[in-house]
Amino acid sequence: MAEGNRDYDSVLIVDFGGQYTHLIARRIRELGVYSEIIPARDLSREAFERISPKAVILSGSPASVLEHEPPMPPKWILDIGIPILGICYGHQALARMLGGRVSRGVGEYGGARIRIVRRDAIFEGFGDVEEVWMSHSDYVEKPPEDAEILAVSEDTGYIASFRISGKPIYGVQFHPEVSHTVKGRVLLDNFLRLAGARREWRPSGTVDRIVNEISRSIGPGEKVLCAVSGGIDSTVTALLVKRAVGDRLVTVFVDHGLLREGEAQEVLERLRKLGLNPVFIDASKRFLEALRGVRDPEEKRKIIGKLFADIFKEIVDKDPDIKWLAQGTTYPDVIESGSSPHAARIKTHHNVGGLPRDLGLKVIEPLRSFYKDEVRELARVLGVPDEVIKRHPFPGPGLAVRIVGEVSEEKLRILRRATKIVEEELKTAGIYDSLWQAFPVLLESSWVGVKGDARREGYIIIIRAVESEDGMTAEWARISYEILDRISKRITRELPEVTMVAYAITPKPPSTIEPQ
Ligand code: XMP
């Protein structure tokens, strides 16, 4: 589906690089209104008119309005007459644009309480005092002249919310998109009501439209290449393209030798059941050969991406009717690796990297405006089995990025077994489905162990298990000691090469989910 979706009412989110921008966009969609993110510096009149939103939200930011030339929304946005909600940095930016004063304050981080001092439709359903979540050190010291103060922080007395008199322009210093803000959803719901936005956005209702759009794009006789991994994004992509072009879809499943235990066979069977009948290419030897001696993580990713491209090129060279490459790129991929000046490129995700350009194919990305939970909804409509829908995300470069240092047959064997143990134990304990991801990582350094009376140096394995809503931020999962103990005992018993199992307790940020 193309951006600027005029079939649905939408909300435009202007992104100043805030950590929670995607969360805002998802919350709005959960409330039934389509949302789109535009990096602040890309916000032009044309972009605005293309999206034609019912309301605008200004996001948070790591920047400060007190900096020299801070990023600011364009002035014209204030004159359009549609509701505007500034969140955190957005609240401060609004205050400054409208003549208020922002200063450096004492800082409010984490849970806080606000007191509603003036009743307004945006706070309908709020009690006099409510729990919110804040993360700021600047604050609005003096509101704009024509502003009404709606709420203040209980502790600091800072302005927690203001409104421009008689206009639907609001600022909130706290984060309504974060679940710790108890009535955050209520506030966003109120805002959508003020905007008069129709609640018609439902991903499952868009399948026919996506399929028609693909059919229209692909010329008669043209074929589409789609590489599938067994994961939900590529499977749903292939199924949508299949509906659109039938046998002109060439599905390819490459075993790069970096998959989990028994995975290649399982994926093949599943894809066949879904009617996708992929061309199967066992390239494990080729990949392992290319990775020999390589320790640098980005280098590993590049080699893997390049080999995938080589393999696809070989297929394309044999079939000149293949003109298109279908990819399972989702909305966070588009925005994360997009043009936002604040979003540093942390890792090269090869499904968004240079691959398509090298192949000379036109690219089709039917999921590029969807979030993961929305892709899951599409998957259900398309008959994808639950085990695929509930499967944890698995990175394209597979176990290579979970082996710190050089990849070898021995390390792969150990990591495969350990992965199986972790997955089995979490499933047995009934908590697998509640986690975003959970997996072991094999380290390069060693830990001294004892075997009988003898000293032996063995591998260190780190278990990483996280809860997350979209993989953009993550919290380490508070798994019980009993479960961790079972995992640790099984790993060291079944894999004598391992002498230490540790648990990773750093959230994202500052860490990432995968080690590399
Ligand atoms: P990080 O490690 O950046 O990961 O916090 C965020 C999410 O992305 C997944 N991931 C990948 N997915 N190709 C993919 O398709 C990749 O190269 C890749 N690297 C990381 C990761 O598993 C997590 O869900």
Coordinates of C-alpha atoms and ligand atoms in Angstrom, one line a residue:
M1 CA 0.0 0.0 0.0
A2 CA 1.4 3.4 -0.9
E3 CA 1.9 6.1 1.6
G4 CA -0.7 8.8 1.6
N5 CA -3.6 6.5 2.0
R6 CA -6.7 8.6 1.2
D7 CA -9.2 5.7 1.7
Y8 CA -8.8 6.2 5.4
D9 CA -8.7 9.2 7.7
S10 CA -5.2 9.6 8.9
V11 CA -3.0 11.3 11.5
L12 CA 0.4 12.7 10.5
I13 CA 3.2 12.2 13.0
V14 CA 6.0 14.6 12.6
D15 CA 9.1 12.9 13.9
F16 CA 11.9 14.8 15.7
G17 CA 13.8 11.5 16.3
G18 CA 12.0 10.6 19.5
Q19 CA 12.4 7.1 20.9
Y20 CA 8.6 6.6 21.0
T21 CA 7.6 7.9 17.6
H22 CA 6.6 4.5 16.3
L23 CA 4.7 3.8 19.5
I24 CA 2.6 6.9 18.9
A25 CA 1.9 5.8 15.3
R26 CA 0.9 2.3 16.5
R27 CA -1.4 3.6 19.3
I28 CA -3.2 5.7 16.7
R29 CA -3.7 2.8 14.4
E30 CA -4.8 0.6 17.3
L31 CA -7.5 3.2 17.9
G32 CA -8.7 2.6 14.3
V33 CA -7.1 5.6 12.5
Y34 CA -4.3 5.2 9.9
S35 CA -1.1 7.0 10.9
E36 CA 2.0 8.0 9.0
I37 CA 5.4 9.3 10.2
I38 CA 7.4 12.0 8.4
P39 CA 10.8 13.1 9.6
A40 CA 10.5 16.8 10.6
R41 CA 13.0 18.0 8.0
D42 CA 11.0 16.2 5.2
L43 CA 7.7 17.9 6.0
S44 CA 6.8 20.0 3.0
R45 CA 3.4 21.3 1.9
E46 CA 3.3 18.6 -0.8
A47 CA 4.0 15.8 1.7
F48 CA 1.3 17.2 3.9
E49 CA -1.3 17.5 1.1
R50 CA -0.4 14.0 -0.1
I51 CA -1.3 12.6 3.3
S52 CA -4.1 15.1 3.9
P53 CA -4.3 14.2 7.6
K54 CA -7.2 14.9 10.0
A55 CA -4.7 15.8 12.8
V56 CA -1.0 16.3 13.5
I57 CA 1.1 15.0 16.3
L58 CA 4.6 16.4 17.0
S59 CA 6.9 13.7 18.5
G60 CA 9.5 13.8 21.3
S61 CA 13.2 14.3 20.5
P62 CA 16.7 13.8 21.9
A63 CA 17.2 17.4 20.8
S64 CA 16.5 20.5 22.9
V65 CA 14.7 23.6 21.8
L66 CA 17.4 25.5 23.6
E67 CA 20.0 24.3 21.1
H68 CA 21.3 26.5 18.3
E69 CA 18.8 26.0 15.4
P70 CA 16.7 23.2 16.9
P71 CA 14.5 21.2 14.6
M72 CA 11.1 22.9 14.4
P73 CA 7.8 22.2 12.7
P74 CA 7.0 24.7 9.9
K75 CA 5.0 27.7 10.9
W76 CA 2.2 27.1 8.4
I77 CA 1.2 24.0 10.3
L78 CA -0.4 26.2 12.9
D79 CA -2.7 27.9 10.4
I80 CA -4.3 24.9 8.9
G81 CA -6.9 24.6 11.5
I82 CA -6.7 20.9 12.2
P83 CA -5.9 19.6 15.7
I84 CA -2.3 19.5 16.7
L85 CA -0.9 17.6 19.7
G86 CA 2.7 18.3 20.8
I87 CA 4.2 15.5 22.9
C88 CA 7.3 16.2 25.2
Y89 CA 9.7 18.0 22.8
G90 CA 6.6 18.6 20.5
H91 CA 4.9 20.4 23.5
Q92 CA 8.0 22.6 24.1
A93 CA 8.4 23.3 20.3
L94 CA 4.8 24.4 20.2
A95 CA 5.2 26.6 23.2
R96 CA 8.3 28.3 21.7
M97 CA 6.8 28.8 18.3
L98 CA 3.8 30.5 19.9
G99 CA 5.8 32.9 22.0
G100 CA 6.2 31.0 25.2
R101 CA 9.5 30.4 27.0
V102 CA 11.3 27.0 27.5
S103 CA 14.1 26.6 30.1
R104 CA 16.3 23.9 31.5
G105 CA 14.6 22.5 34.6
V106 CA 15.2 19.8 37.2
G107 CA 14.2 17.0 35.0
E108 CA 11.4 14.5 35.4
Y109 CA 12.1 10.9 34.4
G110 CA 9.8 8.0 34.8
G111 CA 6.5 7.9 36.7
A112 CA 5.0 11.2 37.8
R113 CA 1.6 12.6 38.8
I114 CA -0.2 15.4 37.1
R115 CA -3.1 17.5 38.4
I116 CA -5.8 18.6 36.0
V117 CA -6.3 22.3 36.7
R118 CA -8.8 23.1 33.9
R119 CA -11.3 20.8 32.4
D120 CA -11.1 20.3 28.6
A121 CA -12.3 17.7 26.2
I122 CA -8.8 16.3 25.7
F123 CA -8.8 15.2 29.4
E124 CA -12.3 13.7 29.3
G125 CA -12.3 10.5 31.5
F126 CA -9.3 11.7 33.6
G127 CA -9.6 12.1 37.4
D128 CA -8.2 15.2 39.1
V129 CA -4.8 13.5 39.5
E130 CA -3.4 10.9 37.2
E131 CA -0.2 8.8 36.8
V132 CA 1.8 9.6 33.7
W133 CA 5.3 8.9 32.3
M134 CA 7.7 11.6 31.6
S135 CA 11.2 11.9 30.2
H136 CA 12.5 15.5 30.0
S137 CA 14.8 18.1 31.4
D138 CA 13.6 21.2 29.5
Y139 CA 10.2 22.5 30.5
V140 CA 7.7 25.2 29.4
E141 CA 8.5 27.9 31.9
K142 CA 6.1 30.5 30.4
P143 CA 3.2 29.4 28.2
P144 CA 2.3 31.2 25.1
E145 CA 0.2 34.3 25.8
D146 CA -3.1 32.9 24.5
A147 CA -2.6 29.5 26.2
E148 CA -4.7 28.0 28.9
I149 CA -2.9 25.8 31.4
L150 CA -4.8 22.5 31.6
A151 CA -2.5 20.3 33.9
V152 CA 0.5 20.7 36.1
S153 CA 3.1 18.2 37.5
E154 CA 2.3 17.5 41.2
D155 CA 6.0 17.5 42.2
T156 CA 7.5 20.3 40.2
G157 CA 4.5 22.4 39.4
Y158 CA 5.7 22.5 35.8
I159 CA 3.1 22.9 33.0
A160 CA 2.1 19.3 32.1
S161 CA -0.4 20.4 29.4
F162 CA -1.6 23.6 27.8
R163 CA -4.0 24.5 25.0
I164 CA -4.2 27.5 22.8
S165 CA -7.5 29.3 23.7
G166 CA -10.3 28.5 21.3
K167 CA -8.0 26.4 19.0
P168 CA -7.5 22.6 18.9
I169 CA -3.7 23.0 19.6
Y170 CA -2.5 21.1 22.6
G171 CA 0.8 20.4 24.3
V172 CA 1.5 17.6 26.8
Q173 CA 4.8 17.3 28.6
F174 CA 4.2 13.6 29.4
H175 CA 4.0 10.6 27.0
P176 CA 0.4 9.4 26.4
E177 CA 1.7 6.6 24.0
V178 CA 3.6 4.8 26.8
S179 CA 1.6 2.2 28.7
H180 CA 2.8 3.6 32.1
T181 CA 0.7 6.7 31.4
V182 CA -2.4 5.1 32.8
K183 CA -4.9 7.1 30.8
G184 CA -2.7 7.7 27.8
R185 CA -4.9 5.8 25.5
V186 CA -7.9 7.8 26.7
L187 CA -6.1 11.0 25.9
L188 CA -5.2 9.9 22.3
D189 CA -8.8 8.6 21.9
N190 CA -10.1 12.1 22.9
F191 CA -7.7 13.7 20.5
L192 CA -8.9 11.6 17.6
R193 CA -12.5 12.4 18.5
L194 CA -11.7 16.1 18.5
A195 CA -10.2 15.6 15.1
G196 CA -13.4 13.9 13.9
A197 CA -11.3 11.1 12.5
R198 CA -13.3 8.0 11.3
R199 CA -12.2 4.8 13.0
E200 CA -12.0 2.6 9.9
W201 CA -8.4 1.5 9.7
R202 CA -8.2 -2.3 9.9
P203 CA -5.2 -4.1 8.3
S204 CA -7.2 -7.2 7.5
G205 CA -9.7 -5.2 5.5
T206 CA -6.9 -4.1 3.1
V207 CA -5.9 -7.5 1.6
D208 CA -8.0 -7.1 -1.6
R209 CA -6.7 -3.6 -2.1
I210 CA -3.0 -4.7 -1.7
V211 CA -3.6 -7.6 -4.1
N212 CA -5.2 -5.2 -6.7
E213 CA -2.3 -2.8 -6.3
I214 CA 0.3 -5.5 -6.9
S215 CA -1.7 -6.8 -10.0
R216 CA -1.8 -3.3 -11.4
S217 CA 2.0 -2.8 -10.9
I218 CA 3.2 -6.1 -12.5
G219 CA 3.0 -6.1 -16.3
P220 CA 1.5 -9.0 -18.2
G221 CA 4.0 -11.9 -18.5
E222 CA 6.3 -10.4 -15.9
K223 CA 7.5 -12.6 -13.1
V224 CA 8.2 -11.7 -9.5
L225 CA 11.0 -13.2 -7.4
C226 CA 10.3 -13.5 -3.7
A227 CA 12.8 -15.0 -1.2
V228 CA 11.1 -16.5 1.7
S229 CA 12.7 -17.4 5.1
G230 CA 9.8 -19.1 6.8
G231 CA 9.2 -15.9 8.9
I232 CA 6.0 -14.1 8.9
D233 CA 7.0 -11.0 6.8
S234 CA 8.3 -12.9 3.8
T235 CA 5.6 -15.6 4.0
V236 CA 2.8 -12.9 4.0
T237 CA 4.6 -11.0 1.2
A238 CA 4.8 -14.2 -1.0
L239 CA 1.1 -15.1 -0.3
L240 CA -0.1 -11.6 -1.3
V241 CA 2.0 -11.6 -4.5
K242 CA 0.8 -15.1 -5.2
R243 CA -2.8 -13.9 -5.0
A244 CA -2.0 -11.2 -7.4
V245 CA 0.1 -12.9 -10.1
G246 CA -0.4 -16.7 -9.4
D247 CA 2.2 -18.8 -11.1
R248 CA 4.2 -15.8 -12.1
L249 CA 5.6 -15.7 -8.6
V250 CA 8.9 -17.5 -8.2
T251 CA 9.4 -18.3 -4.5
V252 CA 12.9 -19.1 -3.4
F253 CA 14.0 -20.5 -0.1
V254 CA 17.8 -20.4 0.5
D255 CA 19.3 -22.5 3.3
H256 CA 22.4 -20.4 4.2
G257 CA 23.4 -23.0 6.8
L258 CA 22.7 -20.4 9.6
L259 CA 19.3 -21.7 10.4
R260 CA 18.1 -23.4 13.6
E261 CA 17.8 -27.1 14.2
G262 CA 15.5 -28.8 11.7
E263 CA 14.3 -25.4 10.5
A264 CA 15.0 -25.8 6.8
Q265 CA 12.8 -28.9 6.6
E266 CA 10.1 -27.5 8.7
V267 CA 10.0 -24.3 6.6
L268 CA 9.9 -26.2 3.3
E269 CA 6.9 -28.3 4.5
R270 CA 5.0 -25.3 5.8
L271 CA 5.5 -23.3 2.6
R272 CA 4.4 -26.2 0.5
K273 CA 1.2 -26.5 2.6
L274 CA 0.5 -22.9 1.9
G275 CA 0.8 -23.6 -1.8
L276 CA 4.1 -21.6 -2.2
N277 CA 6.3 -24.5 -3.5
P278 CA 9.6 -22.7 -3.3
V279 CA 12.7 -23.4 -5.3
F280 CA 15.0 -24.8 -2.6
I281 CA 18.7 -23.9 -2.7
D282 CA 21.0 -25.4 -0.2
A283 CA 23.9 -22.9 -0.1
S284 CA 25.1 -23.7 3.4
K285 CA 28.6 -24.7 2.2
R286 CA 29.0 -21.5 0.1
F287 CA 28.0 -19.3 3.0
L288 CA 30.2 -21.0 5.6
E289 CA 33.1 -20.9 3.2
A290 CA 32.6 -17.1 2.6
L291 CA 32.4 -16.5 6.4
R292 CA 35.5 -18.4 7.3
G293 CA 38.0 -16.2 9.2
V294 CA 35.5 -13.2 9.4
R295 CA 35.0 -11.8 12.8
D296 CA 33.7 -8.3 12.2
P297 CA 29.9 -8.3 12.6
E298 CA 29.1 -5.8 9.8
E299 CA 31.5 -7.7 7.5
K300 CA 29.6 -10.9 8.3
R301 CA 26.3 -9.1 7.4
K302 CA 27.7 -7.7 4.2
I303 CA 29.1 -11.1 3.1
I304 CA 25.7 -12.8 3.7
G305 CA 23.8 -10.0 2.0
K306 CA 26.1 -10.2 -1.0
L307 CA 25.9 -14.0 -1.3
F308 CA 22.1 -13.8 -1.2
A309 CA 22.3 -11.2 -4.0
D310 CA 24.6 -13.4 -6.0
I311 CA 22.2 -16.4 -5.7
F312 CA 19.2 -14.3 -6.7
K313 CA 21.2 -12.9 -9.6
E314 CA 21.9 -16.5 -10.8
I315 CA 18.2 -17.2 -10.7
V316 CA 17.3 -14.0 -12.5
D317 CA 19.9 -14.6 -15.2
K318 CA 18.3 -17.9 -16.0
D319 CA 14.8 -16.5 -16.3
P320 CA 14.6 -13.1 -18.1
D321 CA 10.9 -12.8 -17.4
I322 CA 11.7 -12.1 -13.8
K323 CA 11.4 -8.3 -13.5
W324 CA 10.4 -7.8 -9.9
L325 CA 11.7 -8.5 -6.5
A326 CA 9.1 -8.7 -3.7
Q327 CA 10.4 -7.9 -0.2
G328 CA 8.9 -8.2 3.2
T329 CA 10.0 -4.7 4.4
T330 CA 7.8 -3.4 7.1
Y331 CA 7.1 0.1 8.3
P332 CA 9.7 0.3 11.1
D333 CA 12.3 -0.9 8.5
V334 CA 11.3 2.0 6.2
I335 CA 11.4 4.6 8.9
E336 CA 14.4 3.3 10.8
S337 CA 16.7 3.1 7.8
G338 CA 15.1 6.1 6.2
S339 CA 16.0 9.7 6.0
S340 CA 15.5 10.7 9.6
P341 CA 18.6 12.7 10.5
H342 CA 18.3 11.5 14.1
A343 CA 18.0 7.8 13.4
A344 CA 21.6 6.5 13.2
R345 CA 22.1 3.4 11.2
I346 CA 22.9 0.8 13.9
K347 CA 23.0 -2.4 11.8
T348 CA 22.8 -3.2 8.2
H349 CA 19.6 -5.1 7.8
H350 CA 20.2 -6.6 4.5
N351 CA 16.5 -6.8 3.5
V352 CA 16.6 -3.0 3.3
G353 CA 20.1 -2.6 2.2
G354 CA 21.7 -2.5 -1.2
L355 CA 20.3 -5.8 -2.5
P356 CA 17.6 -4.7 -4.9
R357 CA 19.8 -2.1 -6.7
D358 CA 22.5 -4.6 -7.6
L359 CA 19.9 -7.0 -9.1
G360 CA 18.4 -4.5 -11.6
L361 CA 14.9 -5.6 -10.6
K362 CA 12.0 -3.4 -9.8
V363 CA 11.0 -3.7 -6.1
I364 CA 7.6 -4.4 -4.6
E365 CA 7.2 -4.1 -0.9
P366 CA 3.5 -4.8 0.0
L367 CA 4.1 -4.5 3.7
R368 CA 6.0 -1.3 3.8
S369 CA 3.2 0.6 5.6
F370 CA 2.4 -2.1 8.2
Y371 CA 3.6 -2.8 11.7
K372 CA 4.4 -6.3 12.8
D373 CA 1.1 -6.8 14.7
E374 CA -0.7 -5.7 11.6
V375 CA 1.2 -8.1 9.4
R376 CA 0.1 -10.8 11.9
E377 CA -3.5 -9.8 11.3
L378 CA -2.9 -10.0 7.5
A379 CA -1.4 -13.5 8.1
R380 CA -4.5 -14.7 9.8
V381 CA -6.7 -13.6 7.0
L382 CA -4.4 -15.4 4.5
G383 CA -4.5 -18.7 6.5
V384 CA -1.0 -18.7 7.8
P385 CA -0.8 -21.2 10.7
D386 CA -0.5 -20.0 14.2
E387 CA 3.0 -21.5 14.7
V388 CA 4.3 -19.0 12.0
I389 CA 2.3 -16.1 13.4
K390 CA 3.6 -16.6 16.9
R391 CA 7.2 -17.5 15.9
H392 CA 9.7 -15.0 17.3
P393 CA 11.4 -12.8 14.8
F394 CA 14.7 -14.3 13.5
P395 CA 17.3 -12.2 11.8
G396 CA 18.0 -12.6 8.1
P397 CA 21.7 -13.4 8.7
G398 CA 20.5 -16.1 11.1
L399 CA 22.8 -17.6 13.7
A400 CA 25.8 -15.7 12.3
V401 CA 24.9 -12.6 14.2
R402 CA 24.4 -14.7 17.4
I403 CA 27.9 -16.0 17.3
V404 CA 30.3 -13.3 18.5
G405 CA 33.5 -13.8 16.4
E406 CA 34.2 -16.3 13.7
V407 CA 31.4 -18.6 12.6
S408 CA 32.4 -22.3 12.5
E409 CA 30.6 -25.7 12.2
E410 CA 31.3 -26.4 15.8
K411 CA 30.0 -23.1 17.1
L412 CA 26.9 -23.5 14.9
R413 CA 26.3 -27.0 16.3
I414 CA 26.5 -25.7 19.9
L415 CA 24.3 -22.7 19.3
R416 CA 21.7 -24.8 17.4
R417 CA 21.4 -27.2 20.4
A418 CA 21.3 -24.3 22.9
T419 CA 18.7 -22.5 20.9
K420 CA 16.5 -25.6 20.9
I421 CA 16.9 -26.0 24.6
V422 CA 15.9 -22.3 25.2
E423 CA 12.9 -22.6 23.0
E424 CA 11.8 -25.9 24.4
E425 CA 12.1 -24.7 28.0
L426 CA 10.2 -21.5 27.4
K427 CA 7.5 -23.3 25.6
T428 CA 7.2 -25.9 28.4
A429 CA 7.0 -23.1 30.9
G430 CA 4.2 -21.5 28.8
I431 CA 6.0 -18.1 28.4
Y432 CA 7.4 -18.3 24.9
D433 CA 4.4 -16.5 23.4
S434 CA 4.6 -13.6 25.8
L435 CA 8.2 -12.8 24.8
W436 CA 9.2 -10.8 21.8
Q437 CA 12.4 -12.9 21.4
A438 CA 14.5 -15.3 23.4
F439 CA 17.7 -16.9 22.3
P440 CA 21.2 -17.9 23.3
V441 CA 24.3 -16.1 22.1
L442 CA 27.7 -17.7 21.8
L443 CA 30.7 -15.7 22.9
E444 CA 34.2 -15.7 21.7
S445 CA 35.9 -15.6 25.1
S446 CA 36.1 -18.6 27.4
W447 CA 35.4 -19.4 31.1
V448 CA 37.3 -21.9 33.1
G449 CA 35.3 -24.9 34.2
V450 CA 35.9 -28.1 35.9
K451 CA 35.3 -31.5 34.5
G452 CA 35.8 -34.2 37.2
D453 CA 39.0 -32.8 38.7
A454 CA 40.3 -31.4 35.4
R455 CA 40.4 -27.8 34.4
R456 CA 38.7 -27.1 31.1
E457 CA 38.1 -23.9 29.3
G458 CA 34.7 -23.6 27.7
Y459 CA 32.3 -21.4 25.9
I460 CA 30.3 -18.7 27.5
I461 CA 26.6 -18.5 26.4
I462 CA 24.5 -15.5 27.1
I463 CA 20.7 -15.9 27.1
R464 CA 18.9 -12.9 25.7
A465 CA 15.1 -12.7 26.3
V466 CA 13.2 -9.5 25.8
E467 CA 9.7 -8.1 25.8
S468 CA 9.0 -5.5 23.2
E469 CA 6.1 -4.1 21.1
D470 CA 8.0 -3.6 17.9
G471 CA 11.6 -4.4 18.4
M472 CA 12.5 -0.7 18.4
T473 CA 12.8 -0.6 22.1
A474 CA 12.9 -3.6 24.4
E475 CA 13.0 -4.5 28.1
W476 CA 14.8 -7.7 29.4
A477 CA 12.3 -10.3 30.4
R478 CA 11.9 -11.0 34.1
I479 CA 12.1 -14.8 33.6
S480 CA 11.9 -16.8 36.9
Y481 CA 15.1 -18.1 38.4
E482 CA 13.7 -21.6 38.2
I483 CA 13.3 -21.4 34.4
L484 CA 16.7 -19.8 34.0
D485 CA 18.2 -22.5 36.2
R486 CA 16.6 -25.3 34.1
I487 CA 18.0 -23.7 30.9
S488 CA 21.5 -23.3 32.3
K489 CA 21.6 -26.9 33.7
R490 CA 20.4 -28.4 30.4
I491 CA 22.8 -26.4 28.3
T492 CA 25.9 -27.3 30.5
R493 CA 24.8 -30.9 30.7
E494 CA 23.9 -31.4 27.0
L495 CA 26.8 -29.3 25.8
P496 CA 29.9 -30.0 27.9
E497 CA 31.8 -27.5 25.7
V498 CA 29.9 -24.7 27.5
T499 CA 31.1 -23.7 31.0
M500 CA 29.1 -20.6 31.7
V501 CA 25.5 -19.5 31.0
A502 CA 24.7 -15.9 31.8
Y503 CA 21.5 -13.8 31.4
A504 CA 21.5 -10.4 29.6
I505 CA 19.8 -7.7 31.7
T506 CA 20.3 -4.6 29.6
P507 CA 17.3 -3.1 27.8
K508 CA 17.3 -1.6 24.3
P509 CA 18.4 1.2 24.4
P510 CA 21.3 1.3 25.3
S511 CA 21.8 -2.2 24.1
T512 CA 20.4 -3.7 20.9
I513 CA 18.4 -7.0 20.9
E514 CA 20.8 -9.1 18.8
P515 CA 24.4 -9.0 19.9
Q516 CA 25.6 -8.0 16.4
Ligands
XMP1 P1 18.4 -5.1 17.0 O1 19.4 -6.1 17.3 O2 18.8 -4.0 16.0 O3 17.1 -5.8 16.3 O4 17.8 -4.5 18.3 C1 15.8 -5.4 16.2 C2 15.0 -6.5 15.6 O5 15.5 -6.7 14.2 C3 15.9 -8.1 14.1 N1 17.0 -8.1 13.2 C4 17.0 -8.4 11.9 N2 16.0 -8.8 11.1 N3 17.5 -8.9 9.2 C5 16.2 -9.1 9.8 O6 15.3 -9.4 9.0 C6 18.5 -8.5 10.0 O7 19.6 -8.4 9.5 C7 18.3 -8.3 11.4 N4 19.1 -7.9 12.4 C8 18.3 -7.8 13.5 C9 16.2 -8.5 15.5 O8 16.0 -9.9 15.6 C10 15.1 -7.8 16.3 O9 13.9 -8.4 16.3

